[in-house]
Coordinates of N, CA and C in Angstrom, one line a residue:
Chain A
X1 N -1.4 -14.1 7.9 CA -1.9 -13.5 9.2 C -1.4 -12.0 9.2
X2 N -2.3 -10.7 8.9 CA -2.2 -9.7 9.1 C -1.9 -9.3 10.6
X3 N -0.9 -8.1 10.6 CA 0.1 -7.9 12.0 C -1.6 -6.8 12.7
X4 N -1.9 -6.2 11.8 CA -3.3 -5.5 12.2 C -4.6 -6.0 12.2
X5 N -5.3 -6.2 12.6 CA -6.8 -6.7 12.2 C -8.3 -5.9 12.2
X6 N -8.6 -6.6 10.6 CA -9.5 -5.8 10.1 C -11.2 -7.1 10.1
X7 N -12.4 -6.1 10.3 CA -13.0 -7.4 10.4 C -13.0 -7.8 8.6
X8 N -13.5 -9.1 8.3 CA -13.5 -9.8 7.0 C -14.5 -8.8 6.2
X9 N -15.6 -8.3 6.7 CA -16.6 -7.9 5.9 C -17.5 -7.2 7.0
X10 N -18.4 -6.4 6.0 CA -19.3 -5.0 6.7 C -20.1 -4.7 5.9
X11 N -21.1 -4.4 6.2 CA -22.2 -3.8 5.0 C -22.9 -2.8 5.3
X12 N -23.8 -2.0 4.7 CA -24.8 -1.1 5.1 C -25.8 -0.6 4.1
X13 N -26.6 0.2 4.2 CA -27.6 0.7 3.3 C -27.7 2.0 3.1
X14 N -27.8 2.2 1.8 CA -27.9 3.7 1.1 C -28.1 4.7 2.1
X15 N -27.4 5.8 2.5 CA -27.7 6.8 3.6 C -27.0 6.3 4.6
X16 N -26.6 5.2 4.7 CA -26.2 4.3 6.4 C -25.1 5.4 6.9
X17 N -24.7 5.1 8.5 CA -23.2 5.5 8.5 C -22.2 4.1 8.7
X18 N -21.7 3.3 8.7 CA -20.7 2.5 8.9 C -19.4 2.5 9.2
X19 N -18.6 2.0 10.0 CA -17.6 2.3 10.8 C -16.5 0.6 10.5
X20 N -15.8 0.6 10.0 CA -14.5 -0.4 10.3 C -13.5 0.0 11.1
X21 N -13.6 -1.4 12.0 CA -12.0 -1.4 12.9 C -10.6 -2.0 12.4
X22 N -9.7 -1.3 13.0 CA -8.2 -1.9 13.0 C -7.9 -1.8 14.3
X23 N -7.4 -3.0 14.6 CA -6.6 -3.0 15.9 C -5.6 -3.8 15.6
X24 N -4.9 -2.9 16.2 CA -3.3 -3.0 16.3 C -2.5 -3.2 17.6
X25 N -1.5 -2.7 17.9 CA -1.0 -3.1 19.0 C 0.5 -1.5 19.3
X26 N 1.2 -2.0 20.3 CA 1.8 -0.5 20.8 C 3.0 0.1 19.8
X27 N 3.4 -0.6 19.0 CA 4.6 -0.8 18.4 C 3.9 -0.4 17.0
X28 N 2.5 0.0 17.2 CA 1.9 0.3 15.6 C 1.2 1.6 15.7
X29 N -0.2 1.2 15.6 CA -1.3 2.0 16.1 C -1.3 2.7 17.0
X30 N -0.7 2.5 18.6 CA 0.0 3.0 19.7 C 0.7 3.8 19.6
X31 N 1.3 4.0 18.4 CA 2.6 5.1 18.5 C 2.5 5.6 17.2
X32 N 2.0 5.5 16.3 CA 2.0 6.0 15.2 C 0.7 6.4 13.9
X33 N 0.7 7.2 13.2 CA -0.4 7.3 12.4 C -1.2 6.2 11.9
X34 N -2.3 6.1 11.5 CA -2.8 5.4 10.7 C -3.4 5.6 9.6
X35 N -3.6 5.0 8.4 CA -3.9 5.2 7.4 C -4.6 4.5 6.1
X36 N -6.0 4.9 6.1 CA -6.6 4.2 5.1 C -6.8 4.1 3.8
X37 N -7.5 2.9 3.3 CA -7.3 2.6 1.6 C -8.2 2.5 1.5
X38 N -8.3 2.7 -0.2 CA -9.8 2.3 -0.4 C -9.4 1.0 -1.8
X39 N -9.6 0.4 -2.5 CA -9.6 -0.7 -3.4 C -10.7 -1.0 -4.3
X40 N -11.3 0.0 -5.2 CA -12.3 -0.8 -5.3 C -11.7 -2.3 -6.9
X41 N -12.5 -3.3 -6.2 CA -12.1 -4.2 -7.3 C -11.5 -4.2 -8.7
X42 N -10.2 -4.7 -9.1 CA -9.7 -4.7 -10.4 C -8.4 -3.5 -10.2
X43 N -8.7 -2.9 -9.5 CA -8.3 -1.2 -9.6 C -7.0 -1.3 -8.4
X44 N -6.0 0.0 -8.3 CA -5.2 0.0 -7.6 C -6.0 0.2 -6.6
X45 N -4.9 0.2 -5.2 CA -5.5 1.4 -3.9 C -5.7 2.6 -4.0
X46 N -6.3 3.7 -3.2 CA -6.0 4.9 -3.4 C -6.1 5.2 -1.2
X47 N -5.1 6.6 -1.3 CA -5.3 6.8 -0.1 C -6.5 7.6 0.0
X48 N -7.3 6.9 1.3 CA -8.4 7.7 1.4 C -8.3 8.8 3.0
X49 N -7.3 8.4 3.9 CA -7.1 8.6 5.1 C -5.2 9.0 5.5
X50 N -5.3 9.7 6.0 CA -4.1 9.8 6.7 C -3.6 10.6 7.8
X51 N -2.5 9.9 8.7 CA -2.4 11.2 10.1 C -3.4 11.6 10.7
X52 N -4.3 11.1 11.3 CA -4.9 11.4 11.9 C -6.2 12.4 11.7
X53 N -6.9 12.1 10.9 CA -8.4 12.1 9.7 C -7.8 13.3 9.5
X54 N -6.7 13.4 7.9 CA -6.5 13.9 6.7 C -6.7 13.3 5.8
X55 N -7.5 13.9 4.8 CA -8.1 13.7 3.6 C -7.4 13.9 2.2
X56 N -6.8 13.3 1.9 CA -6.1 14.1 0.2 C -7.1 15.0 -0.6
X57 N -7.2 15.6 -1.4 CA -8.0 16.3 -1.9 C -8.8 15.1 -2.8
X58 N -10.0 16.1 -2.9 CA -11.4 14.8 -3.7 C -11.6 13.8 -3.0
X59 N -10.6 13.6 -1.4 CA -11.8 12.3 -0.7 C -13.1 13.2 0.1
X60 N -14.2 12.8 -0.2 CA -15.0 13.6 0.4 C -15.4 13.6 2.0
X61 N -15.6 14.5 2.8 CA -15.6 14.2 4.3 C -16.6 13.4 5.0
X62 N -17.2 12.5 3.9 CA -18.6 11.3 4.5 C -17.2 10.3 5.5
X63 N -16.1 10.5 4.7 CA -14.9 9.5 5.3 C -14.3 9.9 6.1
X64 N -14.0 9.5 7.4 CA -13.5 9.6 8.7 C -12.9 9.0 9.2
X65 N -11.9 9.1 10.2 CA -11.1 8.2 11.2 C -11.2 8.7 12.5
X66 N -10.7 7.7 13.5 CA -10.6 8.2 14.7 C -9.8 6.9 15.1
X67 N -8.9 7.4 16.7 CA -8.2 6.4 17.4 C -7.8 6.1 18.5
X68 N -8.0 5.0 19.5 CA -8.5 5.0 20.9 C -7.0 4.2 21.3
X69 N -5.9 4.5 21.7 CA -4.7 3.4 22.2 C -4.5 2.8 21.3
X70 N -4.8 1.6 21.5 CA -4.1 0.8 19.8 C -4.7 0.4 18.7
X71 N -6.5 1.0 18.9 CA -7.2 0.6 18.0 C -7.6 1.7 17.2
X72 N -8.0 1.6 16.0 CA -8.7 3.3 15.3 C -10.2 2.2 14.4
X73 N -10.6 3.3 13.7 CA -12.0 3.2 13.4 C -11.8 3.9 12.0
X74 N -12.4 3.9 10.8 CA -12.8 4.4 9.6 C -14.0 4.3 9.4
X75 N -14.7 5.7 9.9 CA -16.2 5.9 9.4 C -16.9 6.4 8.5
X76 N -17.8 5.9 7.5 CA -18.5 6.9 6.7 C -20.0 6.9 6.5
X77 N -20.1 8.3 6.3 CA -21.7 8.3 6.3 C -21.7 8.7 5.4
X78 N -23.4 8.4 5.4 CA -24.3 8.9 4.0 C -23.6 7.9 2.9
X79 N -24.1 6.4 3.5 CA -23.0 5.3 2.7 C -23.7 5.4 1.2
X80 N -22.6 5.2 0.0 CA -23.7 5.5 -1.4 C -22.7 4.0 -2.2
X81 N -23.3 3.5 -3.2 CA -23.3 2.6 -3.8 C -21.1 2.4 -4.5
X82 N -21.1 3.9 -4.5 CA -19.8 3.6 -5.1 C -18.8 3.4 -3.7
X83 N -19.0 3.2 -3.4 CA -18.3 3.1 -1.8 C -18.0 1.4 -1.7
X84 N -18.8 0.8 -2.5 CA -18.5 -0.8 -2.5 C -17.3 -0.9 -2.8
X85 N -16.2 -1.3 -1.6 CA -14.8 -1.1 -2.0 C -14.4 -2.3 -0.7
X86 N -13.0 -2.7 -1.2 CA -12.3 -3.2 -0.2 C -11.7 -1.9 1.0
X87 N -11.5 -2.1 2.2 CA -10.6 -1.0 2.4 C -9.5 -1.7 4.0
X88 N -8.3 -1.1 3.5 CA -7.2 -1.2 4.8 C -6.9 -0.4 5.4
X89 N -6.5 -0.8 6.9 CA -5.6 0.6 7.3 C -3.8 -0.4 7.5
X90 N -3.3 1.0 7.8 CA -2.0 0.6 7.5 C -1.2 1.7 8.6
X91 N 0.0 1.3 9.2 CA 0.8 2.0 10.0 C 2.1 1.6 10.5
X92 N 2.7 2.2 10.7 CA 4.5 2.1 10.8 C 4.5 1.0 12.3
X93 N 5.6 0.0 12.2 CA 5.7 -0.7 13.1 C 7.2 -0.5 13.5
X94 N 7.3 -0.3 15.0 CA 8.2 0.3 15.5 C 9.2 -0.5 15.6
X95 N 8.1 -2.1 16.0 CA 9.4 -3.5 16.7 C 9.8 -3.9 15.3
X96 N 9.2 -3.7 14.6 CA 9.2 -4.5 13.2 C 10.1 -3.9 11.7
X97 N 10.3 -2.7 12.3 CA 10.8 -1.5 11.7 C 10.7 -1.5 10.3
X98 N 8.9 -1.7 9.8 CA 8.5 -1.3 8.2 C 7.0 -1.0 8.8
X99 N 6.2 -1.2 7.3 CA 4.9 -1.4 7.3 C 4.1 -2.6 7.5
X100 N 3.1 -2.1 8.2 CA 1.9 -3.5 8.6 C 1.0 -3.0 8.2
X101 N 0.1 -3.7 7.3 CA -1.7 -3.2 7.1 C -2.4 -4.4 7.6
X102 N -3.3 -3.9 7.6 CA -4.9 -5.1 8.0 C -5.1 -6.0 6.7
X103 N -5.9 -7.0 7.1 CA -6.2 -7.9 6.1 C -6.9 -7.4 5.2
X104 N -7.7 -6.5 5.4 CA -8.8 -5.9 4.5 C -10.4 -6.3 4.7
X105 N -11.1 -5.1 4.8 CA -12.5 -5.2 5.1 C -13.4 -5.2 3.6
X106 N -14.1 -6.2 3.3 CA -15.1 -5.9 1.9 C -16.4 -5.2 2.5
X107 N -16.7 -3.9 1.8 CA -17.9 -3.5 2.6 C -18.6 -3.7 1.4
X108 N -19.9 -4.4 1.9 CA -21.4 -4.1 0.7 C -21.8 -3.5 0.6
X109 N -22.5 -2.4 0.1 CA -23.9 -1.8 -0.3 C -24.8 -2.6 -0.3
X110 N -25.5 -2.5 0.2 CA -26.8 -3.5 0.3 C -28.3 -2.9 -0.9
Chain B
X1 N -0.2 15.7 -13.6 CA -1.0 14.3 -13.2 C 0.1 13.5 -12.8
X2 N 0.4 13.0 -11.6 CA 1.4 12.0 -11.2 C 0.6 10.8 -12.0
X3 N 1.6 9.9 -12.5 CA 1.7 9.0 -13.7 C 2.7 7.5 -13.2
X4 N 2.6 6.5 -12.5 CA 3.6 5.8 -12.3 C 3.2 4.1 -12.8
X5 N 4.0 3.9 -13.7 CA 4.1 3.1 -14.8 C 4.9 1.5 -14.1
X6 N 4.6 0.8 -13.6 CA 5.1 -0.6 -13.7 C 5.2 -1.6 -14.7
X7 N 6.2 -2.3 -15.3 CA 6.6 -2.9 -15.8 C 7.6 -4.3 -15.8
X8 N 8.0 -5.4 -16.4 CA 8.6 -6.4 -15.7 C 8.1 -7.4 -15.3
X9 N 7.3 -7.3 -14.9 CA 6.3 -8.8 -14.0 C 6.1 -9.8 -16.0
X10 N 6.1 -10.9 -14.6 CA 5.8 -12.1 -15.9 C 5.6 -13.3 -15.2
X11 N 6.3 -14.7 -15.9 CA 6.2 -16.4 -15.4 C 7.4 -16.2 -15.4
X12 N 7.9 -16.7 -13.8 CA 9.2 -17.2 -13.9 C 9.2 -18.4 -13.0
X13 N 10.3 -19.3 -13.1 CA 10.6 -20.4 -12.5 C 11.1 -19.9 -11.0
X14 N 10.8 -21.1 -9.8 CA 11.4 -20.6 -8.8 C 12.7 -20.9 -8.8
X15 N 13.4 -20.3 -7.8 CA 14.6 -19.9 -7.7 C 15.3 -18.7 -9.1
X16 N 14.5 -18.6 -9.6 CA 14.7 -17.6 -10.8 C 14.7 -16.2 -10.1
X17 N 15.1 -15.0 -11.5 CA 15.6 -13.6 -11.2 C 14.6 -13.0 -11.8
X18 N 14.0 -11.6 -11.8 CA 13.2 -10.7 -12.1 C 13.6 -9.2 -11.8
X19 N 13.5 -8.3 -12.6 CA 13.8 -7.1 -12.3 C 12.2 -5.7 -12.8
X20 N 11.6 -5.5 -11.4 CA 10.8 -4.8 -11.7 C 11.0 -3.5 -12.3
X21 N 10.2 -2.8 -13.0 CA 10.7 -1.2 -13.2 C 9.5 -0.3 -13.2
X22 N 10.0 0.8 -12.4 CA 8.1 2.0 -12.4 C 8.7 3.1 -13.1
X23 N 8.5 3.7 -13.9 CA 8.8 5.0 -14.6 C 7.3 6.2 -13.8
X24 N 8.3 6.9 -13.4 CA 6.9 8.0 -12.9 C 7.6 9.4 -13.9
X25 N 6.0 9.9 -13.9 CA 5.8 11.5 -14.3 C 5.0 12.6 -13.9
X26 N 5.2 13.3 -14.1 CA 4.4 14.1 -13.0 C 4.3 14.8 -11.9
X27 N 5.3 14.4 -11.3 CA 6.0 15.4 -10.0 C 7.3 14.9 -10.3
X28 N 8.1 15.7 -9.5 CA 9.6 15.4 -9.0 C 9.9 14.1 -8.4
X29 N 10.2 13.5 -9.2 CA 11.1 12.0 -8.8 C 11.9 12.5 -7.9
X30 N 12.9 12.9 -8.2 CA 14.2 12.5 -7.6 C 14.0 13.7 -5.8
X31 N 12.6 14.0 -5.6 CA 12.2 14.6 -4.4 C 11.4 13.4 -3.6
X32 N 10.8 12.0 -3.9 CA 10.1 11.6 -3.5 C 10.4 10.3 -3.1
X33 N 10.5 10.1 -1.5 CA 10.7 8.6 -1.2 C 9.8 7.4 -1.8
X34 N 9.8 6.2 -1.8 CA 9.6 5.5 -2.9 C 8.9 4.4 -2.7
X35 N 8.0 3.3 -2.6 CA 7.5 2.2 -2.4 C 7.6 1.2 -3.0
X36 N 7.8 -0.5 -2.4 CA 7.1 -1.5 -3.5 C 6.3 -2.3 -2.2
X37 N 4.8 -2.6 -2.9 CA 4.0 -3.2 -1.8 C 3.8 -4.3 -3.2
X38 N 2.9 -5.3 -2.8 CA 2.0 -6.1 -3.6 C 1.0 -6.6 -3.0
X39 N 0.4 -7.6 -3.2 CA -0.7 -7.8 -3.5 C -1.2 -9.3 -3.9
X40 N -1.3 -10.6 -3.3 CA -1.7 -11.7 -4.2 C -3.1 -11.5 -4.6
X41 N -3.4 -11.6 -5.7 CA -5.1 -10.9 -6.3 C -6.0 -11.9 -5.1
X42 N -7.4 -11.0 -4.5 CA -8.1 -11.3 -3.4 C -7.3 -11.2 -2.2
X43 N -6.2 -10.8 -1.7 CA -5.7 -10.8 -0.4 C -5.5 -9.5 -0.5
X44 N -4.3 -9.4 0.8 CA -4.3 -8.2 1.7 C -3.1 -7.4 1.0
X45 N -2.9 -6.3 1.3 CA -1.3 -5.3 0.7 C -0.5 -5.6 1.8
X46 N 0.8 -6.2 1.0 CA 2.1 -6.6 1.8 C 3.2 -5.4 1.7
X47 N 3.5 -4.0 2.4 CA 4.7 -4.0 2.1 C 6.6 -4.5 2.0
X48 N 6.6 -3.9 0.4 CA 8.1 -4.7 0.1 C 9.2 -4.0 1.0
X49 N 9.1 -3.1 0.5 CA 10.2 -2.2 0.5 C 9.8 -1.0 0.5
X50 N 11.0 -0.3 0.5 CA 10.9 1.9 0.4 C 12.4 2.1 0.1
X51 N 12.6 3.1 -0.5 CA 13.8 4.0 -0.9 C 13.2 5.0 -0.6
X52 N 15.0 6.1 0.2 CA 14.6 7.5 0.3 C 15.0 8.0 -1.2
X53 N 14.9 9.2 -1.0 CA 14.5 10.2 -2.1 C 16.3 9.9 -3.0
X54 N 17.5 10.1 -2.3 CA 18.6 10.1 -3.3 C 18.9 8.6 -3.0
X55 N 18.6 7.7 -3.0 CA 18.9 6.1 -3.1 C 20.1 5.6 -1.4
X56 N 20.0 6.5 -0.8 CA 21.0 6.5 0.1 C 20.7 4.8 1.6
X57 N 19.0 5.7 1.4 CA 18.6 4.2 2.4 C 17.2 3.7 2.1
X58 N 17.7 2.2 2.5 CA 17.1 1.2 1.9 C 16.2 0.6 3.0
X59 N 15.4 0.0 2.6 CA 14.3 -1.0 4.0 C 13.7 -2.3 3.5
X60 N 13.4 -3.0 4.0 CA 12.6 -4.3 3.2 C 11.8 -5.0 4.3
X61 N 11.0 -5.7 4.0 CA 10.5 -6.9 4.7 C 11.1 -7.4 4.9
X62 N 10.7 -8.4 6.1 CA 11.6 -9.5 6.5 C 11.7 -10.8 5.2
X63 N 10.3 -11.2 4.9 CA 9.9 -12.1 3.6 C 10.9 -11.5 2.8
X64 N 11.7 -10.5 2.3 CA 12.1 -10.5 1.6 C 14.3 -10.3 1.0
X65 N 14.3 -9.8 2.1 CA 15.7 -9.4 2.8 C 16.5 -10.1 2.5
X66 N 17.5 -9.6 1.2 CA 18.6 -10.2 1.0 C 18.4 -11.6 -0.2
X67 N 16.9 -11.0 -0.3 CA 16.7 -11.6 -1.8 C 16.6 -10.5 -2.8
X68 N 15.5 -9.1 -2.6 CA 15.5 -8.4 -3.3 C 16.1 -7.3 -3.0
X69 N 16.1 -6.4 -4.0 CA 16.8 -5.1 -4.0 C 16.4 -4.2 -4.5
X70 N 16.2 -2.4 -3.9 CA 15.3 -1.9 -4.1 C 16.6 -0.6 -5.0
X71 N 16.6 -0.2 -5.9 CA 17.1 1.0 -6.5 C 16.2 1.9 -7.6
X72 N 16.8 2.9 -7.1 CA 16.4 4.1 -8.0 C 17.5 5.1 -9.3
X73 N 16.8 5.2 -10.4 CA 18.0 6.2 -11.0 C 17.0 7.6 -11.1
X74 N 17.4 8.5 -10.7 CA 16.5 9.7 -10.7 C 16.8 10.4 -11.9
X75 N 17.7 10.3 -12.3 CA 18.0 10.8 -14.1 C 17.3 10.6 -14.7
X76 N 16.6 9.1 -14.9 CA 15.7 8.2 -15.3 C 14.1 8.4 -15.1
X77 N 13.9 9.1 -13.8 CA 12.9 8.7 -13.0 C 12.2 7.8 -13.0
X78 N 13.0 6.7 -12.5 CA 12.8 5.2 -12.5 C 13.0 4.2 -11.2
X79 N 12.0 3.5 -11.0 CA 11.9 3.2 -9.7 C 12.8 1.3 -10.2
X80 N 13.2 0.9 -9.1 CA 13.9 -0.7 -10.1 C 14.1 -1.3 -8.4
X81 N 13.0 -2.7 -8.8 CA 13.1 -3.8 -7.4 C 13.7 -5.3 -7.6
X82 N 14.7 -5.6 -7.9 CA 15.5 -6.6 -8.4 C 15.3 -8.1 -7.4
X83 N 14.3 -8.8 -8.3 CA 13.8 -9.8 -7.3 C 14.6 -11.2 -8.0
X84 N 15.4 -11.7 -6.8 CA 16.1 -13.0 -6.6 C 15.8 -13.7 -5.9
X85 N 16.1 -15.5 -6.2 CA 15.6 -16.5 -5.5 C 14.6 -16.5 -5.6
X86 N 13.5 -16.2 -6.4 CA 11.8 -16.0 -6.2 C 11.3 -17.3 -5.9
X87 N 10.4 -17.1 -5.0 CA 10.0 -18.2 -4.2 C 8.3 -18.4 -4.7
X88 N 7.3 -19.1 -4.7 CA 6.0 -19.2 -5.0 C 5.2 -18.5 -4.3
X89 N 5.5 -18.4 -2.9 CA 5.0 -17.0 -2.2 C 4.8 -15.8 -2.9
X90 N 6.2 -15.6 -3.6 CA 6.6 -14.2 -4.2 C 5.3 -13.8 -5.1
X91 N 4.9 -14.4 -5.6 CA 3.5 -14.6 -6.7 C 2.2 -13.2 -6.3
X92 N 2.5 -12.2 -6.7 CA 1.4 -11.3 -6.3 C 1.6 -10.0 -7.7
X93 N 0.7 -9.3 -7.4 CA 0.7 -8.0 -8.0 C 1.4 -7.1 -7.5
X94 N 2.3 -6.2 -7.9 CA 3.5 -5.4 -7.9 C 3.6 -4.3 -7.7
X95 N 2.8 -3.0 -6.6 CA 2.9 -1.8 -7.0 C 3.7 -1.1 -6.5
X96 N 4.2 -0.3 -7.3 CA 5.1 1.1 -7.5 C 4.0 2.2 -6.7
X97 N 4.8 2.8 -5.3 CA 3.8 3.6 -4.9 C 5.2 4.5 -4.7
X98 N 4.1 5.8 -4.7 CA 4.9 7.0 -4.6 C 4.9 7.7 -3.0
X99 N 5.8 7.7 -2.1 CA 5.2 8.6 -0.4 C 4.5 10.0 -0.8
X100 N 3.5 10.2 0.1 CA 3.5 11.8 0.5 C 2.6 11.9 1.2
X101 N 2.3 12.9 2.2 CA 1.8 12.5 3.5 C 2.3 11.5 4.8
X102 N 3.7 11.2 4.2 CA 4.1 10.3 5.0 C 3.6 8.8 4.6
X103 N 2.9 8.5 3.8 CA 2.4 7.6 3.7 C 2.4 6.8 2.5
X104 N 1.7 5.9 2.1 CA 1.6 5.3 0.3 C 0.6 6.1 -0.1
X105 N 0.8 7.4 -1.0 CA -0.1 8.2 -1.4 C -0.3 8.0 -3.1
X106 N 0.1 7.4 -3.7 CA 0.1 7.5 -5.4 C 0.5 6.2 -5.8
X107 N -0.2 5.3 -6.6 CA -0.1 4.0 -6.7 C -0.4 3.6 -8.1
X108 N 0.3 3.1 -8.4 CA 0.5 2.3 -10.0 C -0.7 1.6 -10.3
X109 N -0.3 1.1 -11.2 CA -1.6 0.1 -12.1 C -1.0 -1.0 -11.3
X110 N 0.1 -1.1 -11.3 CA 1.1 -2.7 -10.6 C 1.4 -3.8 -11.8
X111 N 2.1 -4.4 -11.7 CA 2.3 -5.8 -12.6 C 2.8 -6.9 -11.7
X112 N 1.7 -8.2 -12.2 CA 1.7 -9.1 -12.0 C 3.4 -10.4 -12.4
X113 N 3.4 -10.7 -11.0 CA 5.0 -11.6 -10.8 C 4.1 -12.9 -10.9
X114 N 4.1 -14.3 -11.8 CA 3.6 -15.4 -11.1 C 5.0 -16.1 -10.8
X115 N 5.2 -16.8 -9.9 CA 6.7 -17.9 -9.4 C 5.8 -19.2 -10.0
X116 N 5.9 -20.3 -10.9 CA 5.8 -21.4 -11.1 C 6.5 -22.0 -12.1
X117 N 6.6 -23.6 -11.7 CA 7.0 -24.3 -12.7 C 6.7 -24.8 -13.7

């Protein structure tokens, strides 16, 4: 049981925009950054998100975040086939005093 | 090119010992706080642990506290997660992540720990 939650699965179609949630709670997402992965199968993570929609260099800006109280959002448009990836968010737990991520979202390309 | 190499994982028996190892290249080691997260293949990223930059302070999971032990030699630039009592839980993929951004920004290939008898 992930301390954050991510839905199981998401899909969309070539061009789409699509949006995954994390919700968290105050001691997480409430007080601290969040920050997304991307996974595609076999392969490590890579950070695709961080602090508050920063991008490392080469993530392209189709990828987005945003965050409402204890919950945030990772959106992308102009969805394209290599995007078929697992992806988490992840953020500092205050009561917990380490890291928590989400279960992980599998998104399809349809 | 940041470069971080894991090594170590294998079959061990439970209650057995294991000593992970990440060799990185490519930026300044001995500048960069430190990660171990894993991974059971198809599930979610657990973090292990973190080291600051000169080995001074340590953090862990609760799952894992006072089983493993997280050190660094920066002479070496070598990351080292000294896993005891390994339990079947313990059983995941292994990654050596590097901070920056505040966050897990640089991440290994990882190696595979199985715990069985």
């Amino acid at each position: 049981q992930s301390v954050l939650t991510q839905p199981p699965s998401a899909s969309g179609t070539p061009g789409q925009r699509v949006t995954i949630s994390c919700s968290g709670s105050s001691s997480n997402i409430g007080s601290n950054a969040v920050n997304w992965y991307q996974q595609v199968p076999g392969t490590a993570p890579k950070l695709l998100i961080y602090s508050n929609n920063q991008r490392p260099s080469g993530v392209p800006d189709r990828f987005s975040d945003s965050k409402s109280g204890t919950s945030a959002s990772l959106a992308i448009s102009g969805l394209q086939s290599e995007d078929e990836a697992d992806y988490f968010c992840a953020a500092w737990d205050d009561s917990l005093n380490g890291w928590v991520f989400g279960g992980g979202t599998k998104l399809t390309v349809l | 090119e940041v470069q971080l190499v894991e090594s170590g994982g294998g079959l061990v028996q439970p209650g057995g010992s294991l000593r992970l190892s990440c060799t990185a290249s490519g930026f300044t080691f001995s500048s960069n706080w430190m990660y171990w997260v894993r991974q059971v293949p198809g599930k979610g990223l657990v973090w292990v642990s973190h080291i600051n930059s000169d080995g001074s302070n340590t953090n862990y999971a609760g799952s894992v506290e006072g089983r493993f032990t997280i050190s660094r030699d920066n002479a070496k630039n070598t990351l080292y997660l000294q896993m005891n009592s390994l339990r079947a839980e313990d059983t995941a993929v292994y990654y050596c992540v590097r901070s920056a951004y505040g966050t897990f920004a640089y991440w290994g290939q990882g190696t595979l720990v199985i715990v069985s008898s």
